[in-house]
Each structure stands twice: as structure tokens, then as C-alpha cells.
Coordinates of C-alpha atoms in Angstrom, one line a residue:
M1 CA 9.8 -62.2 71.4
V2 CA 7.8 -59.0 71.5
P3 CA 5.7 -58.6 68.3
H4 CA 6.3 -55.5 66.2
R5 CA 3.5 -53.2 65.3
P6 CA 3.2 -52.6 61.5
G7 CA 3.6 -48.8 62.0
R8 CA 6.9 -49.3 63.8
V9 CA 8.2 -51.7 61.2
T10 CA 7.4 -49.4 58.3
Q11 CA 8.3 -46.0 59.7
G12 CA 11.9 -46.5 58.8
W13 CA 11.2 -47.3 55.1
P14 CA 12.6 -44.6 52.8
E15 CA 9.5 -44.7 50.7
L16 CA 7.4 -43.8 53.8
R17 CA 9.7 -41.2 55.3
G18 CA 7.7 -38.2 56.6
H19 CA 4.4 -40.1 56.6
A20 CA 3.7 -41.4 60.1
A21 CA 1.0 -44.1 60.2
Q22 CA -1.8 -43.4 62.7
A23 CA -3.0 -46.7 64.2
P24 CA -6.5 -47.0 65.6
E25 CA -6.8 -46.0 69.2
S26 CA -9.1 -48.8 70.1
G27 CA -11.0 -51.8 68.7
I28 CA -14.1 -49.6 68.5
D29 CA -12.1 -47.0 66.5
A30 CA -10.8 -49.7 64.2
S31 CA -14.3 -51.2 63.5
L32 CA -15.7 -47.7 62.8
R33 CA -13.0 -47.1 60.3
A34 CA -13.0 -50.5 58.7
A35 CA -15.6 -49.9 56.0
H36 CA -14.0 -46.7 54.9
T37 CA -10.5 -48.3 54.9
L38 CA -11.8 -51.2 52.8
T39 CA -13.4 -48.9 50.3
A40 CA -10.1 -47.0 50.0
V41 CA -8.2 -50.2 49.4
R42 CA -10.7 -51.3 46.7
T43 CA -10.1 -48.0 45.0
H44 CA -6.4 -48.4 45.2
L45 CA -6.7 -52.0 43.8
A46 CA -8.8 -50.7 40.9
F47 CA -5.9 -48.4 39.9
L48 CA -3.3 -51.1 40.5
S49 CA -5.2 -53.6 38.3
D50 CA -5.6 -51.0 35.5
A51 CA -2.0 -50.0 35.6
R52 CA -0.8 -53.6 35.1
K53 CA -3.1 -54.0 32.1
L54 CA -1.8 -50.7 30.6
G55 CA 1.9 -51.3 31.5
D56 CA 1.9 -48.1 33.5
E57 CA 4.1 -47.4 36.6
Y58 CA 1.9 -47.6 39.7
G59 CA 2.8 -49.7 42.7
P60 CA 1.4 -50.5 46.2
L61 CA 3.5 -47.6 47.7
D62 CA 2.3 -45.0 45.2
W63 CA -0.9 -44.7 47.2
M64 CA -0.4 -42.7 50.4
P65 CA -3.4 -42.7 52.7
E66 CA -4.6 -40.0 55.1
V67 CA -2.3 -37.2 53.9
S68 CA -2.7 -34.0 56.0
H69 CA -2.0 -30.4 55.0
R70 CA -2.4 -27.2 57.0
L71 CA -5.1 -24.7 56.0
P72 CA -5.4 -21.0 56.9
D73 CA -7.1 -21.1 60.3
T74 CA -10.4 -19.6 59.2
G75 CA -13.9 -21.0 59.2
G76 CA -13.2 -23.4 62.0
E77 CA -11.1 -25.9 59.9
D78 CA -7.4 -25.7 60.0
R79 CA -6.4 -28.9 58.1
L80 CA -7.1 -30.6 54.9
I81 CA -6.9 -34.4 55.2
A82 CA -7.1 -36.2 51.9
D83 CA -8.2 -39.9 52.0
A84 CA -5.1 -40.6 49.8
V85 CA -2.6 -39.0 47.5
M86 CA -1.8 -41.1 44.4
H87 CA 1.3 -41.0 42.3
Y88 CA 0.9 -42.5 38.9
T89 CA 3.1 -42.6 35.8
A90 CA 1.4 -43.4 32.4
S91 CA 3.7 -44.9 29.8
S92 CA 1.8 -44.4 26.6
P93 CA 1.0 -42.7 24.3
R94 CA 3.8 -40.7 26.0
R95 CA 5.3 -40.8 29.4
L96 CA 3.3 -38.5 31.8
Q97 CA 3.3 -38.3 35.6
Y98 CA 0.1 -37.7 37.5
R99 CA -0.7 -36.9 41.1
A100 CA -4.2 -36.9 42.6
F101 CA -5.9 -36.3 45.8
V102 CA -8.5 -39.1 46.3
E103 CA -11.6 -38.7 48.3
V104 CA -13.6 -41.8 49.1
D105 CA -17.3 -41.4 49.8
R106 CA -19.6 -44.1 51.2
A107 CA -22.6 -41.8 51.4
T108 CA -22.3 -41.7 55.2
M109 CA -22.2 -37.9 55.3
S110 CA -24.6 -35.4 53.7
S111 CA -24.1 -34.5 50.1
E112 CA -23.5 -30.9 51.2
R113 CA -20.7 -31.9 53.5
L114 CA -19.1 -33.9 50.8
A115 CA -19.3 -31.0 48.3
R116 CA -17.8 -28.7 50.9
K117 CA -14.6 -30.7 50.7
L118 CA -14.0 -28.9 47.4
I119 CA -13.8 -25.6 49.4
S120 CA -11.0 -27.1 51.5
Y121 CA -9.1 -28.0 48.4
A122 CA -9.6 -24.5 47.0
R123 CA -8.4 -22.9 50.2
F124 CA -5.3 -25.1 50.2
H125 CA -4.6 -24.2 46.6
D126 CA -4.6 -20.5 47.4
Y127 CA -3.0 -20.8 50.9
V128 CA 0.0 -18.6 51.4
P129 CA 1.6 -19.0 54.9
Q130 CA 2.2 -15.6 56.4
Q131 CA 5.7 -14.9 57.7
P132 CA 5.7 -13.1 61.0
G133 CA 6.3 -9.4 60.6
R134 CA 6.4 -9.4 56.9
R135 CA 3.8 -8.5 54.2
G136 CA 5.1 -9.8 50.9
T137 CA 4.5 -8.6 47.4
V138 CA 2.2 -10.4 45.0
A139 CA 5.3 -12.0 43.4
D140 CA 6.5 -13.1 46.9
Q141 CA 3.2 -14.7 47.7
A142 CA 3.0 -16.6 44.4
A143 CA 6.4 -18.1 45.3
M144 CA 5.3 -19.0 48.8
L145 CA 2.1 -21.0 48.1
A146 CA 2.0 -23.8 50.7
W147 CA 1.5 -26.6 48.2
H148 CA 4.7 -25.8 46.4
R149 CA 6.6 -27.4 49.3
F150 CA 5.1 -30.8 48.5
Y151 CA 4.1 -31.0 44.8
P152 CA 5.6 -29.7 41.6
R153 CA 2.0 -29.3 40.3
F154 CA -1.2 -29.2 42.3
P155 CA -2.7 -32.7 42.2
R156 CA -6.0 -33.3 40.5
V157 CA -8.9 -34.1 42.9
L158 CA -10.8 -37.3 42.4
F159 CA -14.0 -38.4 44.2
V160 CA -14.8 -42.1 44.3
L161 CA -18.4 -42.8 45.4
T162 CA -20.1 -46.0 46.5
N163 CA -22.5 -47.6 49.0
A164 CA -25.8 -46.0 47.7
S165 CA -28.3 -46.4 44.9
P166 CA -27.3 -45.3 41.4
L167 CA -29.8 -42.4 41.7
T168 CA -28.3 -41.3 45.0
L169 CA -24.8 -41.5 43.6
R170 CA -25.8 -39.5 40.5
H171 CA -27.3 -36.8 42.7
R172 CA -24.2 -36.6 44.8
I173 CA -22.0 -36.1 41.7
E174 CA -24.5 -33.4 40.6
D175 CA -24.1 -31.7 43.9
L176 CA -20.3 -31.7 43.5
R177 CA -20.7 -30.1 40.1
A178 CA -23.0 -27.5 41.5
M179 CA -20.5 -26.6 44.2
T180 CA -17.8 -26.2 41.5
T181 CA -19.9 -23.7 39.5
G182 CA -21.6 -22.0 42.5
H183 CA -18.6 -21.2 44.8
Q184 CA -16.1 -18.6 43.7
L185 CA -13.1 -20.3 45.2
V186 CA -13.9 -23.7 43.8
A187 CA -14.7 -22.3 40.4
R188 CA -11.3 -20.6 40.4
L189 CA -9.7 -23.9 41.4
A190 CA -11.5 -25.8 38.6
K191 CA -9.9 -23.5 36.0
K192 CA -6.5 -24.7 37.0
V193 CA -6.9 -28.2 38.5
P194 CA -8.8 -31.2 37.0
L195 CA -11.7 -32.3 39.2
G196 CA -13.7 -35.5 38.7
A197 CA -16.0 -38.1 40.3
A198 CA -16.8 -41.7 39.5
V199 CA -18.6 -44.7 41.1
L200 CA -16.3 -47.3 42.6
E201 CA -18.2 -50.2 41.0
D202 CA -17.6 -48.7 37.5
L203 CA -13.9 -48.5 38.2
E204 CA -13.9 -52.2 39.2
E205 CA -16.0 -53.3 36.3
H206 CA -14.5 -51.2 33.5
G207 CA -11.1 -50.1 34.8
A208 CA -9.9 -46.9 36.5
S209 CA -8.8 -45.4 33.1
A210 CA -12.1 -46.1 31.4
P211 CA -14.5 -43.2 30.5
V212 CA -16.4 -43.5 33.8
W213 CA -15.3 -40.1 35.3
T214 CA -17.6 -37.1 35.3
P215 CA -15.7 -33.8 35.2
L216 CA -16.9 -31.4 37.9
S217 CA -16.8 -28.5 35.6
G218 CA -17.7 -28.0 31.9
P219 CA -20.2 -30.0 29.9
G220 CA -19.9 -33.1 32.1
D221 CA -19.3 -35.7 29.4
R222 CA -17.7 -38.8 31.0
C223 CA -14.0 -39.5 30.3
S224 CA -10.9 -41.1 31.7
W225 CA -9.4 -39.6 34.8
T226 CA -6.3 -38.6 32.9
E227 CA -8.4 -36.6 30.5
L228 CA -10.3 -34.5 33.0

């Protein structure tokens, strides 16, 4: 009997329709991605454990890794690839549905490169696909925002950091906050979309819903991710 690859087995699941799994191209590729994948899984498990304690609706398939969206092809980057998109339903004090883009950071890239990811999210938020031969009105453009095809509301953006000293992680969060206030597109995004960052070990120790999240705009007092 020929063994099935996991991607082929799951590609027919209704829950995963439209989300093709990208398997590692080689053993080397798999080993290079292993640490990042493990960190993403730890983040997912932190939310799963917290949801069970709170009685919220969040299951294994409510975390979709490596979600890609097209960007306007300017600046040499034409795609936004989120480490994950999370779908979460809180049950109390009232029933609320949340969506979040999740970025996992292991301090393997420069702090500036990490902060620039906020620019990509801001570009996606404002992205209006141009229809050939047509220049729409302002009202037309508002109705044609690219993210409207995928989400009823633009997901909040959560950064989860690990793999560095507390001081380094604090500095990286400060750099994310500086990008939010210092870049016009990101500042505009922050007025409409909750943005936050937390340390993975804090999520694992205190719970994902604990006040361990630093808002990337405003005073910066730590809070729960649902209160950003």
C-alpha cells in the first residue's frame, strides 16, 4: 500500500477547502522551518488551552497557517503571508467573534524587518484591486477593498515574540510601537484595527487572554488580546 501524504489526505476536507498545504521541498527545508513551525504550534496551543478554561469556541482547525494575500505590486513585495489566521469565538460576558492575523517572531530577523510587516498589513488594508480599463469612484473603491472578499471585518494583528532575552523582546515591541506611530499608513491602520504584541512564554504561563498584550498604539498599558 502506498502511504498517503498528509496534504493529500486533508486537501478534501471541507474545513480546509481553498487552503492548500505547502509541504517542505526537502529535508533541509523542513529542518530550517522546524523551529518556526514549533513556535507557531506553541502559540496555537496557548490559545487552545485558554479557550478550554474559558469555555470559548476555538478548535484545532480554527488556526490556519501560512495564509497568503495579494498586495499591490509596489515596493518589490506583492504578497502578504501571515504566519496564521485565527478564528475565535468568545462565549462570555457576551458572544463575540474574533479574527486575528498572527505573526510569530523568534528574533531571527532584524527588529526593523519585523516592524516593516506592519506596513504590509497596512497596504493590504487599503488595497483596492484595479479593474482593467475602469477608474472607479471613491464609493466604488470602498466596496472593492481586497480584504472584503475574505473577512467581514479586518482581522486584528497579533505579534508573538520569543527566543531572546526579556530586554531584547521589550525593545522589539517598542520598535513595533514606533513603527505604528511613525509611519503614516500604519498609523491609519491602527485607528481602525487593533494591533498588539506579547511574549510567548507569558501566554503559556498566564494564559492567552491574560493582560500580557502590549497595544501597538496608545498609552501601551498591557491588556487582554480581546481588549486591544
